[in-house]
Amino acid sequence: MSKHRIKSVALEDDYADDYYEDDEDQSGYVEEDGMTAEDQERLRVATVQARNTLGQGFTSITDKEIQDALWHYYYDISKSVSYLKNKHTPSQSKQDKTRPAKTGSQLAVHHQAVKEPNIHHLLPSTAKDFFWDSPWLNIPFHRQAEIRIEPVFPRLGLLGGSSTGEGKMSKIAALAAKRRLKEKENEKQRGAATHTSGLPEDTASGLSKLRIATSHTLYPHKEHPLRSRHDLQSASRIDQTQETPPKGDALPPSRQQGKDKRTEDNHQLNGSQSGANVADMRAKPSMFARTLMISCDTALPLSSRPPTLLPEPVISSFDFLKPSPDDIVLKAQNFKGSKTSTSSKQQKPAKAKESITNSMENLSVVEPETIKSKNLDVLAEYKKVERKNAANFVVIGHVDSGKSTLMGRLLFDLKAIDERTMQNYKEEAEKMGRGSFAFAWVLDQGTEERARGVTIDIATHKFQTERTSFTILDAPGHRDFVPNMIGGASQADFAVLVIDASPSAFEAGLRGQTKEHALLVRSMGLAKIVVAVNKMDRTDWSKERFQDIKQQMLAFLTTAGFKSENISFVPCSGLQGDNILTRSRAPQAAWYNGPTLVEELDTPEPVNHALEKPLRMTLDDTFHDSVQNPFSVSGRIEAGSLQVGDQIVVMPSGIKAFIRSIRVDDEPSDWAVAGQNVILSLSITEADFDQINIGNMLCNPAFPVENVSSFTAKVLAFDHLMPMPLDVHKGRLHIPGRISRLAAVLNKVDDSVVKKKPQVVHPGSIARIVVELDEPAPIEAGRIILRANGETVAAGHLE
Amino acid sequence: MADKRRINGPASGTAIPIFTPSKSGAHTLQRTRKPNQLRKIYLQPGVVPTASGSAYLELESLCHPSSLLNAVPSSLKLSCVIHGPKPLPRNANFSSNLQLTINVKFAPFATRQRRGYIRDVTERDIGTHVETALCGVIVRDRWPKSAIDIIITILEAEDDVQWGSGTQQQNTVGGLGNMNVVSGCITVASAALMDAKIDCLDLITGGVAAVVPKDDGKFVHHLDPSVIEEPFLNSACVVGYMPARDEVTLVWTRGNIPSYSDGQTCRFDSLLDSAVNAAKGAHVILRQVATELAQAESTKLIIDESKT
Ligand SMILES: Nc1nc2c(ncn2[C@@H]2O[C@H](COP(=O)(O)OP(=O)(O)OP(=O)(O)O)[C@@H](O)[C@H]2O)c(=O)[nH]1
Ligand SMILES: [Mg+2]
């Protein structure tokens, strides 16, 4: 390795090579160096003559410029004069002289006139200078061409001021001239955006665009790329005197006498100056930079050629929302398979081929759906089956009251979780230093939930008792996740309120989410509540503590609107499993001889669901199921029934779809009714996938939910209400909106109007308010919850 | 058995080049620029298409016509790449502001004294300076929970030591090379931010100025001093400056402010002003680059529109 590095360092400087090249340059250029005394005298005389010919109007032209022109035209005074006149119309010249040019183009012209000669005159002092414009492996055209010794045809010069075309060009020269003109034209167009030249002839400005910055010091490598070509061209002087410069070309002469007459740059790169002399402050890229940008034509303005370090990536990344090639193929195979198997079994082989081609033609990403409906009478089917009661309950309570632990324990005791899994959880939880959360892991499946020991989203789990099949909805207790808790509670038939009985925890809970959750479930219409007084082991099964909590909660819950016969209390310990499935064996707990938690849950209470009403189902989740069922939704049917092949409409987007398959409680089924938790696979096009979201409403297309943008509701205020922005929650759905009007404060008993148009509604009072939604949403009669700034401010129902 | 894994040297062997110290003394260049004249700047945004923003900056090389290979002074060459704004990793703490990570690294070959591959103290120090300058200009609360990485590679830097002089350092103030690097880093990062279209309060640029003693005992302020041209200087100052708001986000000064023989002191304020002027000069270029970039974008837009 080290060997390599040392080597490359040595190569960097390339001493030997450079010296060698140096010698070559010297010999090649020696003839051009210096100027004989004779020449100088001749030049002086000619300058005087030229100035006389030019007359008064052109006093602004410097001697140097005249000499430039003369040198170029080999002392032909008339030609030089006409060139200079062409270039400096009197008014123009003045501006040129006194002020640094306004535009980039003018500026560049000026500089060329002043500086080209010395650039040419200076010998490249190093090999590096000689090769300054020839990047590695990318020798520009103008440098390559000049290696030829004998010009084959009369050279075409870009120089000169003759405005009339004299003499004849060869065909090739004419072609070349044409191409050049075209290039210039392009150049002009490219530069057009910045270009506001006042020059009568724009050719010059077009050409000057080739150059962003002019050199102001004597470094030969700062010269124009095109320039060097002309310099070399003019090495054979005879050619040049004979050639005919193309019409309208205003490039200045490229030769001048040999003295270094470099004038100071007019345009100071003064830090505090700005504007006009920007071009002067900008350097041209060094050879390194040009190599880096892979653009040999660096003189182009930046805007016209975005340089790149790396080539543009050719491969465009795959959009994973689209079906993958595999998906398409599989789909096509399925489609073909089903088609041939159902329709063409008896067909002759000859026709079979045709049918395949037909089906290939029909093939598309969106396959036409034809799902056979069995046209069942779902309600009759439903009544036929003898089934257990089904009930969903939501587990609520303050954060860390032990909800997840209690439910995990319950599931474990009921053998809904097998020993092995539980053992795994225990070991892993131990490893993470959270041994006490092992039971909570049954429901807290998310990595983040497990890492933090906090439930974040609703977790569902099923279990069966002898009489009932339950679905647990384990709600998060943390105040930040109340919206998730609302979503869970909206699917529940009753609630289990878990209370942390340990010292001071109960009191903290009562101020926090114990209170908020209880009020929320009540305002969502849940009537039955089971209060599990948890962590009794922490209080050493103190009967006093239990009674104290029971009394306080009873008072609170009855004021919240629960009927006292629907409230029950169970002291228990989720961690140790007392009074959950089996009675506590702890001697301190002997005083309790009421029902255990499971017994309390299992008190039969058949729930009546609105089976006859039109279909309503709020989407709990949407997901990609499998290749066959690319789009599935889950949720609980709130009202009505459905069966495979039914058409449904999803609000608010109004997308229609057919039901491909139904799974009720993870068992395939042909139908489902209100109260059941289902997974539906829908047949919709991929384009519509992202139009269907969590919280949307699935409806019967005959009776869809209206999208409303404003509604009137009767609410119980938990906080001061005034016209203000808030979030409207309805089950899983939550939409931003605002209270637009407070209509009235109502009497709690008979709903009579107490006060019309109140300024503010005080906590605890009932009011009729008008809510406007930021965007229309499918909301119809039912319970709503209003939250603002992360707190529940009101709950009620639509009127 | 031939060892195929390494490239073996030539069988015959070569002579080791031996470098003798130059007898011609230090290679210094006379400053031919006016005191208030900056070196020319070449600035090119958008050099790395795969990054969200990038720019390349280099300063004109101060090549002496008679200079031979061994004493070609280095000029500044910087490239800056910006990645982001991108979301913070999931396990990161919540941040209501855009998180800025600045990584300044000398390429190993950037200076005559070879640099290591791991960031050293100087590089981290320069990084902190640049970060200070940029924190003040980026509107950071526009991107909560996100981060950008600004990676600046110094491809070529001025040596703090004048090469070829037997003595180590004539400069009375060290670190002028690093100051130039800081100033360049600020300007190139600003161009890259512009290319990445990240909201900034202004186009910030860096500028350096130095107090240089003259023969007659007076002092002049040189804008954009380069190490090779300034064998003696009293103090130097680098600023990060926002012209539109007339605000300075970074000041770093070294050396001491001299007093004139006539008792009148050369004030720090004026040095700071000179540095600000240098920054204004760079800003002129940055602004023009911005205009060109905008024009290129708009023409691209027009082309795109006409295509559709
Ligand atoms: N001593 C004792 N600790 C318990 C009991 N039940 C739960 N815990 C502990 O309380 C802590 C919180 O338990 P979780 O089940 O995560 O509480 P949670 O109510 O689900 O919390 P969130 O879901 O975040 O609201 C854990 O450390 C449990 O071990 C119990 O009966 N006795
Ligand atoms: Mg939990």
mmCIF file with all atom_site columns, C-alpha atoms in Angstrom, chain A residues 3-5 7 9 12 15 18-19 125-126 128 193-194 214-219 268-275 278 280-286 288-289 292-293 302-303 307-310 312 448, chain B residues 7-9 34 36-50 56 58 60-63 65 67-69 72 77 90 109 114 117 155 223 277 280-281 284-285 287-289 292 295-296:
data_model
loop_
_atom_site.group_PDB
_atom_site.id
_atom_site.type_symbol
_atom_site.label_atom_id
_atom_site.label_alt_id
_atom_site.label_comp_id
_atom_site.label_asym_id
_atom_site.label_entity_id
_atom_site.label_seq_id
_atom_site.pdbx_PDB_ins_code
_atom_site.Cartn_x
_atom_site.Cartn_y
_atom_site.Cartn_z
_atom_site.occupancy
_atom_site.B_iso_or_equiv
_atom_site.pdbx_formal_charge
_atom_site.auth_seq_id
_atom_site.auth_comp_id
_atom_site.auth_asym_id
_atom_site.auth_atom_id
_atom_site.pdbx_PDB_model_num
ATOM 1  C CA . LYS A 1 3   ? 4.448   1.887  -2.019  1.00 0.00 ? 3   LYS A CA 1
ATOM 2  C CA . HIS A 1 4   ? 1.572   3.108  -4.110  1.00 0.00 ? 4   HIS A CA 1
ATOM 3  C CA . ARG A 1 5   ? 1.232   6.322  -2.290  1.00 0.00 ? 5   ARG A CA 1
ATOM 4  C CA . LYS A 1 7   ? 4.726   6.547  -6.187  1.00 0.00 ? 7   LYS A CA 1
ATOM 5  C CA . VAL A 1 9   ? 3.363   11.630 -4.989  1.00 0.00 ? 9   VAL A CA 1
ATOM 6  C CA . GLU A 1 12  ? 2.300   14.418 -9.189  1.00 0.00 ? 12  GLU A CA 1
ATOM 7  C CA . TYR A 1 15  ? 9.537   16.771 -13.193 1.00 0.00 ? 15  TYR A CA 1
ATOM 8  C CA . ASP A 1 18  ? 7.876   18.997 -17.766 1.00 0.00 ? 18  ASP A CA 1
ATOM 9  C CA . TYR A 1 19  ? 11.428  19.942 -18.377 1.00 0.00 ? 19  TYR A CA 1
ATOM 10 C CA . SER A 1 125 ? 7.310   29.497 -19.119 1.00 0.00 ? 125 SER A CA 1
ATOM 11 C CA . THR A 1 126 ? 6.447   26.008 -18.033 1.00 0.00 ? 126 THR A CA 1
ATOM 12 C CA . LYS A 1 128 ? 2.072   23.350 -17.395 1.00 0.00 ? 128 LYS A CA 1
ATOM 13 C CA . ALA A 1 193 ? -31.062 36.041 -21.398 1.00 0.00 ? 193 ALA A CA 1
ATOM 14 C CA . THR A 1 194 ? -28.304 38.102 -19.914 1.00 0.00 ? 194 THR A CA 1
ATOM 15 C CA . THR A 1 214 ? -10.943 38.210 -18.776 1.00 0.00 ? 214 THR A CA 1
ATOM 16 C CA . SER A 1 215 ? -7.488  37.805 -17.488 1.00 0.00 ? 215 SER A CA 1
ATOM 17 C CA . HIS A 1 216 ? -5.904  40.786 -15.985 1.00 0.00 ? 216 HIS A CA 1
ATOM 18 C CA . THR A 1 217 ? -2.500  39.570 -15.123 1.00 0.00 ? 217 THR A CA 1
ATOM 19 C CA . LEU A 1 218 ? 0.200   38.336 -17.302 1.00 0.00 ? 218 LEU A CA 1
ATOM 20 C CA . TYR A 1 219 ? -0.461  34.686 -16.891 1.00 0.00 ? 219 TYR A CA 1
ATOM 21 C CA . GLN A 1 268 ? -10.640 47.203 -9.990  1.00 0.00 ? 268 GLN A CA 1
ATOM 22 C CA . LEU A 1 269 ? -11.598 44.219 -8.086  1.00 0.00 ? 269 LEU A CA 1
ATOM 23 C CA . ASN A 1 270 ? -12.575 46.368 -5.287  1.00 0.00 ? 270 ASN A CA 1
ATOM 24 C CA . GLY A 1 271 ? -14.267 44.652 -2.456  1.00 0.00 ? 271 GLY A CA 1
ATOM 25 C CA . SER A 1 272 ? -16.739 47.392 -1.861  1.00 0.00 ? 272 SER A CA 1
ATOM 26 C CA . GLN A 1 273 ? -17.552 47.843 -5.496  1.00 0.00 ? 273 GLN A CA 1
ATOM 27 C CA . SER A 1 274 ? -20.197 45.755 -7.054  1.00 0.00 ? 274 SER A CA 1
ATOM 28 C CA . GLY A 1 275 ? -22.260 45.236 -10.115 1.00 0.00 ? 275 GLY A CA 1
ATOM 29 C CA . VAL A 1 278 ? -18.433 41.179 -11.589 1.00 0.00 ? 278 VAL A CA 1
ATOM 30 C CA . ASP A 1 280 ? -13.684 40.842 -13.658 1.00 0.00 ? 280 ASP A CA 1
ATOM 31 C CA . MET A 1 281 ? -13.808 39.343 -10.249 1.00 0.00 ? 281 MET A CA 1
ATOM 32 C CA . ARG A 1 282 ? -14.673 35.935 -11.483 1.00 0.00 ? 282 ARG A CA 1
ATOM 33 C CA . ALA A 1 283 ? -11.891 33.639 -12.361 1.00 0.00 ? 283 ALA A CA 1
ATOM 34 C CA . LYS A 1 284 ? -11.984 31.104 -15.064 1.00 0.00 ? 284 LYS A CA 1
ATOM 35 C CA . PRO A 1 285 ? -11.827 27.555 -13.872 1.00 0.00 ? 285 PRO A CA 1
ATOM 36 C CA . SER A 1 286 ? -8.379  26.138 -13.525 1.00 0.00 ? 286 SER A CA 1
ATOM 37 C CA . PHE A 1 288 ? -8.214  21.020 -12.446 1.00 0.00 ? 288 PHE A CA 1
ATOM 38 C CA . ALA A 1 289 ? -11.676 22.478 -12.210 1.00 0.00 ? 289 ALA A CA 1
ATOM 39 C CA . LEU A 1 292 ? -13.549 18.023 -12.700 1.00 0.00 ? 292 LEU A CA 1
ATOM 40 C CA . MET A 1 293 ? -16.510 19.407 -14.570 1.00 0.00 ? 293 MET A CA 1
ATOM 41 C CA . LEU A 1 302 ? -22.533 28.827 -16.549 1.00 0.00 ? 302 LEU A CA 1
ATOM 42 C CA . SER A 1 303 ? -26.214 28.937 -17.251 1.00 0.00 ? 303 SER A CA 1
ATOM 43 C CA . PRO A 1 307 ? -21.408 20.828 -15.599 1.00 0.00 ? 307 PRO A CA 1
ATOM 44 C CA . THR A 1 308 ? -21.461 17.543 -13.876 1.00 0.00 ? 308 THR A CA 1
ATOM 45 C CA . LEU A 1 309 ? -18.983 15.651 -11.857 1.00 0.00 ? 309 LEU A CA 1
ATOM 46 C CA . LEU A 1 310 ? -20.720 12.402 -12.403 1.00 0.00 ? 310 LEU A CA 1
ATOM 47 C CA . GLU A 1 312 ? -26.537 11.471 -14.707 1.00 0.00 ? 312 GLU A CA 1
ATOM 48 C CA . GLU A 1 448 ? -41.137 1.173  20.459  1.00 0.00 ? 448 GLU A CA 1
ATOM 49 C CA . ILE B 2 7   ? 3.007   -4.076 -7.850  1.00 0.00 ? 7   ILE B CA 1
ATOM 50 C CA . ASN B 2 8   ? 6.664   -4.789 -7.698  1.00 0.00 ? 8   ASN B CA 1
ATOM 51 C CA . GLY B 2 9   ? 9.293   -2.256 -8.425  1.00 0.00 ? 9   GLY B CA 1
ATOM 52 C CA . LYS B 2 34  ? -4.242  46.547 -5.067  1.00 0.00 ? 34  LYS B CA 1
ATOM 53 C CA . ASN B 2 36  ? -8.482  46.251 -1.852  1.00 0.00 ? 36  ASN B CA 1
ATOM 54 C CA . GLN B 2 37  ? -8.411  43.841 -4.725  1.00 0.00 ? 37  GLN B CA 1
ATOM 55 C CA . LEU B 2 38  ? -9.474  40.267 -4.214  1.00 0.00 ? 38  LEU B CA 1
ATOM 56 C CA . ARG B 2 39  ? -8.131  37.265 -5.952  1.00 0.00 ? 39  ARG B CA 1
ATOM 57 C CA . LYS B 2 40  ? -10.496 36.125 -8.646  1.00 0.00 ? 40  LYS B CA 1
ATOM 58 C CA . ILE B 2 41  ? -12.958 33.522 -7.605  1.00 0.00 ? 41  ILE B CA 1
ATOM 59 C CA . TYR B 2 42  ? -14.301 30.686 -9.632  1.00 0.00 ? 42  TYR B CA 1
ATOM 60 C CA . LEU B 2 43  ? -17.554 29.403 -8.187  1.00 0.00 ? 43  LEU B CA 1
ATOM 61 C CA . GLN B 2 44  ? -19.669 26.676 -9.674  1.00 0.00 ? 44  GLN B CA 1
ATOM 62 C CA . PRO B 2 45  ? -22.773 25.319 -7.994  1.00 0.00 ? 45  PRO B CA 1
ATOM 63 C CA . GLY B 2 46  ? -24.363 21.987 -8.782  1.00 0.00 ? 46  GLY B CA 1
ATOM 64 C CA . VAL B 2 47  ? -21.263 19.942 -9.440  1.00 0.00 ? 47  VAL B CA 1
ATOM 65 C CA . VAL B 2 48  ? -22.535 16.769 -7.814  1.00 0.00 ? 48  VAL B CA 1
ATOM 66 C CA . PRO B 2 49  ? -25.901 15.842 -9.302  1.00 0.00 ? 49  PRO B CA 1
ATOM 67 C CA . THR B 2 50  ? -26.571 13.125 -6.758  1.00 0.00 ? 50  THR B CA 1
ATOM 68 C CA . TYR B 2 56  ? -17.024 24.095 -6.113  1.00 0.00 ? 56  TYR B CA 1
ATOM 69 C CA . GLU B 2 58  ? -11.376 27.983 -6.330  1.00 0.00 ? 58  GLU B CA 1
ATOM 70 C CA . GLU B 2 60  ? -7.093  32.297 -8.956  1.00 0.00 ? 60  GLU B CA 1
ATOM 71 C CA . SER B 2 61  ? -3.632  30.843 -8.777  1.00 0.00 ? 61  SER B CA 1
ATOM 72 C CA . LEU B 2 62  ? -0.915  33.326 -8.039  1.00 0.00 ? 62  LEU B CA 1
ATOM 73 C CA . CYS B 2 63  ? 1.550   31.935 -10.465 1.00 0.00 ? 63  CYS B CA 1
ATOM 74 C CA . PRO B 2 65  ? 5.801   33.936 -14.530 1.00 0.00 ? 65  PRO B CA 1
ATOM 75 C CA . SER B 2 67  ? 8.360   30.441 -11.122 1.00 0.00 ? 67  SER B CA 1
ATOM 76 C CA . LEU B 2 68  ? 9.389   26.950 -11.817 1.00 0.00 ? 68  LEU B CA 1
ATOM 77 C CA . LEU B 2 69  ? 7.759   23.822 -10.735 1.00 0.00 ? 69  LEU B CA 1
ATOM 78 C CA . VAL B 2 72  ? 4.109   27.073 -7.634  1.00 0.00 ? 72  VAL B CA 1
ATOM 79 C CA . LYS B 2 77  ? -9.808  24.707 -3.996  1.00 0.00 ? 77  LYS B CA 1
ATOM 80 C CA . ARG B 2 90  ? -36.239 7.540  14.392  1.00 0.00 ? 90  ARG B CA 1
ATOM 81 C CA . PHE B 2 109 ? -2.834  15.972 -0.622  1.00 0.00 ? 109 PHE B CA 1
ATOM 82 C CA . ARG B 2 114 ? 0.428   15.595 4.002   1.00 0.00 ? 114 ARG B CA 1
ATOM 83 C CA . TYR B 2 117 ? -7.292  10.482 6.860   1.00 0.00 ? 117 TYR B CA 1
ATOM 84 C CA . LEU B 2 155 ? -8.750  19.867 -2.229  1.00 0.00 ? 155 LEU B CA 1
ATOM 85 C CA . LEU B 2 223 ? -8.090  42.348 1.543   1.00 0.00 ? 223 LEU B CA 1
ATOM 86 C CA . ASN B 2 277 ? -15.519 44.543 2.432   1.00 0.00 ? 277 ASN B CA 1
ATOM 87 C CA . LYS B 2 280 ? -18.925 41.946 0.079   1.00 0.00 ? 280 LYS B CA 1
ATOM 88 C CA . GLY B 2 281 ? -16.621 41.378 -2.857  1.00 0.00 ? 281 GLY B CA 1
ATOM 89 C CA . VAL B 2 284 ? -20.949 40.086 -5.736  1.00 0.00 ? 284 VAL B CA 1
ATOM 90 C CA . ILE B 2 285 ? -19.830 36.878 -7.351  1.00 0.00 ? 285 ILE B CA 1
ATOM 91 C CA . ARG B 2 287 ? -25.021 36.864 -6.321  1.00 0.00 ? 287 ARG B CA 1
ATOM 92 C CA . GLN B 2 288 ? -24.176 36.623 -9.964  1.00 0.00 ? 288 GLN B CA 1
ATOM 93 C CA . VAL B 2 289 ? -23.847 32.884 -9.709  1.00 0.00 ? 289 VAL B CA 1
ATOM 94 C CA . GLU B 2 292 ? -27.225 32.502 -13.459 1.00 0.00 ? 292 GLU B CA 1
ATOM 95 C CA . GLN B 2 295 ? -31.841 31.706 -15.151 1.00 0.00 ? 295 GLN B CA 1
ATOM 96 C CA . ALA B 2 296 ? -30.693 28.199 -15.903 1.00 0.00 ? 296 ALA B CA 1
#
